[in-house]
Tab-separated table of C-alpha atoms and ligand atoms in Angstrom:
chain	number	residue	atom	x	y	z
A	1	MET	CA	-10.783	-26.590	4.047
A	2	ASN	CA	-14.378	-25.486	4.435
A	3	ILE	CA	-15.446	-23.075	1.826
A	4	ASP	CA	-18.931	-21.943	1.055
A	5	ASP	CA	-18.605	-21.602	-2.714
A	6	ALA	CA	-22.138	-20.343	-3.277
A	7	ALA	CA	-21.739	-17.597	-0.702
A	8	LEU	CA	-18.400	-16.470	-2.064
A	9	ASP	CA	-19.398	-16.469	-5.740
A	10	VAL	CA	-22.093	-13.833	-5.399
A	11	THR	CA	-19.774	-11.086	-4.226
A	12	ASP	CA	-17.880	-8.526	-6.280
A	13	ALA	CA	-14.870	-8.465	-3.987
A	14	ALA	CA	-11.620	-8.977	-5.901
A	15	ILE	CA	-10.029	-10.724	-2.923
A	16	ILE	CA	-11.659	-12.629	-0.090
A	17	ILE	CA	-9.424	-14.003	2.640
A	18	ASP	CA	-11.056	-16.128	5.281
A	19	GLY	CA	-9.378	-17.360	8.468
A	20	MET	CA	-5.927	-17.506	6.878
A	21	SER	CA	-3.053	-18.856	8.978
A	22	LYS	CA	0.518	-19.608	7.995
A	23	THR	CA	3.043	-21.256	10.275
A	24	PHE	CA	6.661	-21.660	9.208
A	25	VAL	CA	8.246	-24.618	10.941
A	26	SER	CA	11.972	-25.171	10.932
A	27	PRO	CA	14.163	-27.241	13.278
A	28	SER	CA	15.176	-24.129	15.195
A	29	ARG	CA	11.882	-22.238	15.442
A	30	THR	CA	8.196	-22.000	14.628
A	31	VAL	CA	6.815	-18.718	13.331
A	32	ASP	CA	3.118	-17.872	13.135
A	33	ALA	CA	3.397	-15.432	10.243
A	34	LEU	CA	-0.400	-15.160	9.779
A	35	ARG	CA	-2.969	-15.793	12.489
A	36	ASP	CA	-6.654	-16.202	11.583
A	37	PHE	CA	-6.444	-13.371	9.062
A	38	SER	CA	-9.644	-12.386	7.225
A	39	LEU	CA	-10.095	-9.527	4.787
A	40	SER	CA	-12.202	-8.611	1.807
A	41	ILE	CA	-10.893	-6.200	-0.848
A	42	ASP	CA	-13.112	-4.552	-3.444
A	43	GLY	CA	-11.892	-4.344	-7.031
A	44	GLY	CA	-10.968	-1.186	-8.926
A	45	GLN	CA	-8.802	0.407	-6.252
A	46	ILE	CA	-5.304	0.479	-4.819
A	47	PHE	CA	-5.603	-1.192	-1.424
A	48	GLY	CA	-2.813	-0.561	1.065
A	49	LEU	CA	-1.490	-3.319	3.320
A	50	LEU	CA	0.627	-1.821	6.085
A	51	GLY	CA	2.619	-3.314	8.898
A	52	PRO	CA	6.047	-3.234	10.506
A	53	ASN	CA	8.912	-5.514	9.412
A	54	GLY	CA	8.013	-9.168	9.931
A	55	ALA	CA	4.272	-8.436	10.305
A	56	GLY	CA	3.248	-11.006	7.660
A	57	LYS	CA	2.605	-8.789	4.590
A	58	THR	CA	4.845	-10.659	2.149
A	59	THR	CA	3.589	-13.995	3.471
A	60	LEU	CA	0.012	-12.919	2.755
A	61	VAL	CA	0.852	-11.526	-0.702
A	62	ASP	CA	2.766	-14.704	-1.581
A	63	ILE	CA	-0.190	-16.886	-0.595
A	64	LEU	CA	-2.583	-14.739	-2.652
A	65	ALA	CA	-0.189	-14.868	-5.619
A	66	THR	CA	0.003	-18.700	-5.280
A	67	VAL	CA	3.704	-18.682	-4.421
A	68	LEU	CA	3.125	-20.094	-0.926
A	69	LEU	CA	0.508	-22.457	0.494
A	70	PRO	CA	-1.469	-21.435	3.592
A	71	THR	CA	-1.401	-23.651	6.690
A	72	SER	CA	-5.158	-23.193	7.088
A	73	GLY	CA	-7.915	-20.913	5.886
A	74	THR	CA	-8.992	-19.987	2.364
A	75	ALA	CA	-8.537	-17.168	-0.087
A	76	ARG	CA	-10.121	-16.305	-3.414
A	77	VAL	CA	-8.584	-13.988	-5.956
A	78	LEU	CA	-10.986	-12.819	-8.697
A	79	GLY	CA	-13.234	-15.695	-7.671
A	80	HIS	CA	-10.539	-18.406	-7.924
A	81	ASP	CA	-9.351	-20.399	-4.931
A	82	VAL	CA	-5.626	-19.773	-4.459
A	83	VAL	CA	-4.918	-23.407	-3.538
A	84	ARG	CA	-7.197	-25.309	-5.917
A	85	ASP	CA	-7.214	-22.969	-8.948
A	86	THR	CA	-3.596	-21.800	-9.033
A	87	ALA	CA	-3.381	-21.789	-12.843
A	88	LYS	CA	-6.459	-19.574	-13.186
A	89	VAL	CA	-5.179	-17.189	-10.514
A	90	ARG	CA	-1.742	-16.954	-12.160
A	91	GLU	CA	-3.220	-16.095	-15.563
A	92	ARG	CA	-4.954	-13.048	-14.154
A	93	ILE	CA	-2.453	-11.617	-11.669
A	94	GLY	CA	0.925	-9.922	-11.686
A	95	LEU	CA	3.388	-10.025	-8.785
A	96	CYS	CA	6.170	-7.561	-8.148
A	97	VAL	CA	8.415	-7.793	-5.113
A	98	GLY	CA	10.830	-5.232	-3.709
A	99	GLY	CA	14.409	-6.144	-4.602
A	100	ALA	CA	13.222	-8.054	-7.679
A	101	TYR	CA	15.734	-10.665	-8.765
A	102	PHE	CA	16.066	-12.556	-12.042
A	103	PHE	CA	18.603	-14.769	-13.837
A	104	TYR	CA	21.723	-12.696	-13.404
A	105	ASN	CA	23.310	-13.227	-16.799
A	106	LEU	CA	20.207	-12.518	-18.878
A	107	THR	CA	19.339	-9.058	-20.181
A	108	PRO	CA	16.023	-7.270	-19.422
A	109	ARG	CA	14.889	-8.017	-23.009
A	110	GLU	CA	15.701	-11.738	-22.574
A	111	ILE	CA	14.048	-11.878	-19.134
A	112	LEU	CA	10.766	-10.400	-20.335
A	113	THR	CA	10.830	-12.537	-23.501
A	114	TYR	CA	11.233	-15.616	-21.267
A	115	TYR	CA	8.236	-14.629	-19.120
A	116	GLY	CA	6.242	-13.684	-22.243
A	117	LYS	CA	6.766	-17.222	-23.509
A	118	LEU	CA	5.657	-18.632	-20.161
A	119	PHE	CA	2.452	-16.588	-20.518
A	120	ASP	CA	2.022	-17.938	-24.080
A	121	LEU	CA	2.012	-14.460	-25.603
A	122	PRO	CA	2.318	-14.706	-29.406
A	123	ALA	CA	5.714	-13.372	-30.640
A	124	SER	CA	4.480	-10.150	-32.250
A	125	ARG	CA	2.259	-9.216	-29.293
A	126	ARG	CA	5.061	-10.100	-26.894
A	127	THR	CA	7.538	-7.815	-28.651
A	128	ARG	CA	5.032	-4.969	-28.831
A	129	ARG	CA	4.145	-5.322	-25.149
A	130	ILE	CA	7.799	-5.437	-24.074
A	131	ASP	CA	8.603	-2.350	-26.208
A	132	GLU	CA	5.671	-0.542	-24.622
A	133	LEU	CA	6.664	-1.444	-21.043
A	134	PHE	CA	10.349	-0.643	-21.633
A	135	ASP	CA	9.312	2.732	-22.959
A	136	THR	CA	6.943	3.426	-20.026
A	137	PHE	CA	9.505	2.552	-17.366
A	138	GLY	CA	12.633	3.862	-19.107
A	139	ILE	CA	14.245	0.433	-19.561
A	140	THR	CA	15.048	0.745	-23.289
A	141	ALA	CA	18.455	2.373	-22.618
A	142	PHE	CA	19.729	-0.694	-20.746
A	143	GLU	CA	17.577	-3.460	-22.229
A	144	HIS	CA	20.647	-5.331	-23.534
A	145	ALA	CA	22.770	-5.088	-20.357
A	146	ARG	CA	23.191	-8.119	-18.112
A	147	PHE	CA	20.828	-8.101	-15.111
A	148	SER	CA	23.775	-8.533	-12.719
A	149	LYS	CA	25.274	-5.258	-13.970
A	150	LEU	CA	22.136	-3.166	-13.349
A	151	SER	CA	21.626	-0.760	-10.458
A	152	THR	CA	19.035	-1.516	-7.752
A	153	GLY	CA	16.549	0.888	-9.332
A	154	MET	CA	17.073	-0.526	-12.844
A	155	LYS	CA	16.464	-4.055	-11.507
A	156	GLN	CA	13.299	-2.869	-9.791
A	157	LYS	CA	12.017	-1.307	-13.022
A	158	VAL	CA	12.501	-4.676	-14.751
A	159	GLY	CA	10.540	-6.313	-11.908
A	160	ILE	CA	7.644	-3.894	-12.314
A	161	ALA	CA	7.610	-4.314	-16.101
A	162	LYS	CA	7.624	-8.111	-15.726
A	163	SER	CA	4.623	-7.996	-13.383
A	164	LEU	CA	2.609	-6.099	-16.020
A	165	LEU	CA	3.598	-8.267	-18.990
A	166	ASN	CA	0.414	-10.363	-19.090
A	167	ASP	CA	-1.790	-7.263	-18.637
A	168	PRO	CA	-3.132	-8.672	-15.338
A	169	GLU	CA	-6.420	-7.557	-13.784
A	170	MET	CA	-5.032	-7.903	-10.278
A	171	LEU	CA	-1.585	-6.670	-9.278
A	172	PHE	CA	0.306	-7.589	-6.143
A	173	MET	CA	2.902	-4.908	-5.533
A	174	ASP	CA	5.086	-5.758	-2.536
A	175	GLU	CA	7.204	-2.665	-1.863
A	176	PRO	CA	7.416	-1.892	-5.593
A	177	THR	CA	9.178	1.469	-5.288
A	178	THR	CA	12.037	0.163	-3.132
A	179	GLY	CA	15.305	1.458	-4.573
A	180	LEU	CA	13.711	3.809	-7.068
A	181	ASP	CA	14.812	7.437	-7.137
A	182	VAL	CA	12.264	10.138	-6.353
A	183	ASP	CA	11.372	10.903	-9.989
A	184	VAL	CA	11.016	7.290	-11.075
A	185	ALA	CA	8.997	6.413	-7.957
A	186	ARG	CA	6.666	9.301	-8.785
A	187	GLU	CA	6.256	8.032	-12.363
A	188	VAL	CA	5.548	4.527	-11.089
A	189	ARG	CA	2.870	5.867	-8.720
A	190	ALA	CA	1.293	7.833	-11.581
A	191	HIS	CA	1.296	4.658	-13.677
A	192	PHE	CA	-0.429	2.702	-10.886
A	193	LYS	CA	-3.117	5.383	-10.703
A	194	ARG	CA	-3.662	5.162	-14.464
A	195	LEU	CA	-3.902	1.364	-14.279
A	196	VAL	CA	-6.707	1.644	-11.750
A	197	GLU	CA	-8.523	4.742	-12.969
A	198	GLU	CA	-8.303	4.153	-16.729
A	199	ASP	CA	-7.970	0.389	-17.046
A	200	GLY	CA	-10.038	-0.719	-14.031
A	201	LYS	CA	-7.262	-2.830	-12.500
A	202	THR	CA	-6.985	-3.684	-8.800
A	203	ILE	CA	-3.705	-3.281	-6.929
A	204	LEU	CA	-2.754	-4.660	-3.534
A	205	LEU	CA	0.146	-2.511	-2.394
A	206	THR	CA	2.504	-2.922	0.517
A	207	SER	CA	4.858	-0.077	1.289
A	208	HIS	CA	6.811	1.362	4.166
A	209	GLN	CA	6.485	4.765	2.483
A	210	LEU	CA	3.383	5.968	4.264
A	211	PHE	CA	3.080	9.135	2.181
A	212	GLU	CA	2.910	6.825	-0.847
A	213	VAL	CA	0.078	4.831	0.726
A	214	GLU	CA	-1.690	8.054	1.701
A	215	GLU	CA	-1.377	9.333	-1.868
A	216	LEU	CA	-2.516	6.153	-3.613
A	217	CYS	CA	-4.875	4.290	-1.285
A	218	SER	CA	-8.161	5.319	0.226
A	219	THR	CA	-8.640	1.955	1.935
A	220	ILE	CA	-6.043	0.121	3.986
A	221	ALA	CA	-5.531	-2.726	6.432
A	222	VAL	CA	-2.875	-2.750	9.108
A	223	ILE	CA	-1.294	-6.075	10.057
A	224	ASN	CA	0.937	-6.682	13.046
A	225	ASP	CA	2.371	-9.976	14.250
A	226	GLY	CA	0.242	-11.880	11.721
A	227	ARG	CA	-3.042	-10.380	12.895
A	228	LYS	CA	-5.242	-7.743	11.356
A	229	VAL	CA	-5.205	-4.683	13.590
A	230	VAL	CA	-7.599	-2.447	11.678
A	231	GLU	CA	-9.107	-2.018	8.211
A	232	GLY	CA	-11.138	0.649	6.466
A	233	SER	CA	-10.774	4.009	4.806
A	234	ILE	CA	-7.956	6.159	6.123
A	235	ASP	CA	-10.498	8.858	7.012
A	236	ASP	CA	-12.763	6.430	8.902
A	237	ILE	CA	-9.827	4.995	10.816
A	238	ARG	CA	-8.714	8.501	11.685
A	239	ARG	CA	-12.224	9.305	12.966
A	240	GLU	CA	-12.874	6.010	14.772
A	241	LEU	CA	-9.585	6.100	16.591
A	242	GLY	CA	-10.242	9.688	17.568
A	243	PHE	CA	-6.981	11.014	16.158
A	244	PRO	CA	-7.196	14.721	16.797
A	245	ASP	CA	-6.611	17.346	14.135
A	246	ALA	CA	-4.081	20.033	14.928
A	247	ILE	CA	-4.870	23.711	14.503
A	248	ARG	CA	-1.735	25.813	14.544
A	249	LEU	CA	-2.075	29.498	15.344
A	250	ILE	CA	0.540	32.206	15.107
A	251	VAL	CA	-0.359	34.822	17.724
A	252	ASP	CA	0.887	38.322	18.303
A	253	GLY	CA	0.215	39.113	21.977
A	254	ASP	CA	-1.519	37.677	25.048
A	255	VAL	CA	-3.914	34.776	24.681
A	256	ASP	CA	-5.892	33.156	27.510
A	257	LEU	CA	-5.221	29.463	26.833
A	258	ASP	CA	-8.106	28.439	29.092
A	259	VAL	CA	-10.526	30.264	26.804
A	260	LEU	CA	-9.141	28.214	23.899
A	261	ARG	CA	-9.458	25.028	25.948
A	262	SER	CA	-13.189	25.705	26.407
A	263	LEU	CA	-13.879	25.828	22.641
A	264	SER	CA	-15.857	23.075	20.878
A	265	ALA	CA	-14.069	19.735	20.380
A	266	VAL	CA	-10.754	20.903	21.848
A	267	THR	CA	-8.731	18.241	23.666
A	268	ALA	CA	-5.456	20.094	24.336
A	269	VAL	CA	-3.803	23.482	23.916
A	270	ASP	CA	-0.077	24.260	24.065
A	271	ARG	CA	1.853	27.455	23.494
A	272	ASP	CA	5.490	27.773	22.460
A	273	GLY	CA	6.519	31.371	21.780
A	274	ASP	CA	4.213	32.863	19.177
A	275	GLU	CA	2.894	29.432	18.174
A	276	VAL	CA	-0.223	27.916	19.759
A	277	VAL	CA	-1.216	24.337	18.863
A	278	ILE	CA	-4.812	23.322	19.505
A	279	ARG	CA	-5.740	19.631	19.307
A	280	SER	CA	-9.345	19.089	18.268
A	281	THR	CA	-11.539	16.098	17.487
A	282	CYS	CA	-13.436	18.276	14.992
A	283	ALA	CA	-11.316	21.023	13.459
A	284	PHE	CA	-14.324	22.520	11.662
A	285	ASP	CA	-16.255	23.257	14.902
A	286	THR	CA	-13.158	24.588	16.641
A	287	VAL	CA	-12.259	26.869	13.730
A	288	MET	CA	-15.820	28.281	13.659
A	289	ASP	CA	-15.570	29.083	17.392
A	290	LEU	CA	-12.121	30.566	16.888
A	291	ALA	CA	-13.362	32.823	14.117
A	292	GLY	CA	-15.960	34.226	16.542
A	293	LEU	CA	-13.269	34.857	19.177
A	294	VAL	CA	-10.974	36.590	16.712
A	295	ARG	CA	-13.785	38.899	15.600
A	296	GLU	CA	-15.518	39.596	18.911
A	297	LYS	CA	-12.691	39.412	21.451
A	298	ARG	CA	-9.984	40.633	19.069
A	299	LEU	CA	-7.908	37.506	19.713
A	300	PRO	CA	-4.473	38.432	18.261
A	301	VAL	CA	-4.255	35.624	15.691
A	302	VAL	CA	-2.109	36.498	12.661
A	303	ASP	CA	-2.063	33.106	10.938
A	304	MET	CA	-3.867	29.764	11.161
A	305	GLU	CA	-3.252	26.308	9.676
A	306	VAL	CA	-5.315	23.133	10.060
A	307	ARG	CA	-3.529	19.800	9.792
A	308	LYS	CA	-5.138	16.345	9.766
A	309	SER	CA	-3.221	13.679	11.650
A	310	SER	CA	-0.961	11.887	9.184
A	311	LEU	CA	-1.117	8.200	8.388
A	312	GLU	CA	2.327	7.990	9.952
A	313	GLU	CA	1.035	9.207	13.317
A	314	MET	CA	-1.879	6.745	13.193
A	315	PHE	CA	0.326	3.870	12.104
A	316	THR	CA	2.836	4.442	14.878
A	317	SER	CA	0.064	4.427	17.432
A	318	LEU	CA	-1.617	1.331	15.936
A	319	VAL	CA	1.432	-0.908	15.916
A	320	ARG	CA	2.905	0.298	19.171
A	321	GLY	CA	2.306	-1.861	22.255
A	322	ASP	CA	1.088	-5.440	22.237
A	323	GLY	CA	0.330	-5.500	18.515
A	324	THR	CA	-3.106	-6.975	18.820
A	325	GLY	CA	-4.901	-3.664	18.445
B	1	LIG	N1	10.251	-18.959	4.414
B	1	LIG	C1	10.191	-18.624	5.698
B	1	LIG	N2	10.609	-19.481	6.658
B	1	LIG	C2	10.528	-19.161	7.969
B	1	LIG	N3	10.029	-18.013	8.432
B	1	LIG	C3	9.593	-17.129	7.521
B	1	LIG	C4	9.655	-17.376	6.122
B	1	LIG	N4	9.135	-16.295	5.466
B	1	LIG	C5	8.790	-15.417	6.415
B	1	LIG	N5	9.043	-15.903	7.656
B	1	LIG	C6	8.754	-15.242	8.939
B	1	LIG	O1	7.384	-14.867	8.933
B	1	LIG	C7	7.207	-13.594	9.555
B	1	LIG	C8	6.521	-12.665	8.574
B	1	LIG	O2	7.414	-12.362	7.520
B	1	LIG	P1	6.984	-11.505	6.243
B	1	LIG	O3	8.109	-11.560	5.275
B	1	LIG	O4	5.649	-11.950	5.774
B	1	LIG	O5	6.864	-10.031	6.885
B	1	LIG	P2	6.648	-8.622	6.174
B	1	LIG	O6	5.457	-8.001	6.829
B	1	LIG	O7	6.620	-8.781	4.711
B	1	LIG	O8	7.943	-7.820	6.633
B	1	LIG	P3	8.832	-6.715	5.836
B	1	LIG	O9	8.142	-5.402	6.064
B	1	LIG	O10	10.137	-6.769	6.549
B	1	LIG	O11	8.917	-7.102	4.406
B	1	LIG	C9	8.584	-13.145	9.990
B	1	LIG	O12	8.750	-13.482	11.346
B	1	LIG	C10	9.524	-13.950	9.112
B	1	LIG	O13	10.749	-14.182	9.780
B	2	LIG	MG1	7.797	-8.082	3.165
């Protein structure tokens, strides 16, 4: 493994992944789960890792959390090499996976006490921390029930609490809100925001809930078939890929669609009944032109709405096709 320690030490990035590959070999098949994957993630944010089922997200998270070894390539988490400095990485991270699973006949209180001992938390601090987390995530009511008897959402809450036990600086959250009801998922998202905004933590989040990613993350990477397809801020990706905004008009009378097509930045215009949808690469310019038309030509517009393309639309387009971007 070639790693330029001096070069990597001078950066503030919380995570640096360089040329990471992971191949699973079994008698029946060989799977390239990660292919020459490189990525740098700044600290103090919730970074979104998106990709379809089987894209390689969990494989990557597991390597970064020192659960799996890479086949080749290097990665540093908070400056520590994930292969050589596993103990240092583990002290400073928390890992939560969707469908969290623990010893089935232990209770949530016993499970967290067990992990607290593994983290060498002194007894009084351990109890205080567990009380605090159980209170935050509403676990107190079932803290003495056997894990096997808990609902999916209750189990997931225990998983999230466990990942925060050692007050880690870096959190790996692999589909953390899987199985949580709407209210609890909202509380968990609010808690993640507080962890980043108030406590300066860094979270690497994977989720198939794109609205969740859009709400929490300003920066994302999309992975497909083990390869990075795109990375950057959601707004930059939207701009670079030329995803048009949609301007929806409600009209009351005749409208010459060709006049609308000639406005600034317009790429397409469609009418369905009293609704006209204008696609534009710059909604601002188009809306300014439209305002002029409404005033001067008495264009019969009774309502207008501007909608940015959603992350879902971008994602579908990015992972469709050959998957290599
Ligand atoms: N332990 C393993 N042995 C063999 N193949 C594996 C193993 N773990 C993962 N894979 C394969 O590696 C590929 C990537 O899987 P991974 O779990 O990383 O995807 P993912 O992006 O997390 O998908 P999902 O959204 O479904 O969670 C898949 O083809 C999967 O079958
Ligand atoms: Mg996964």
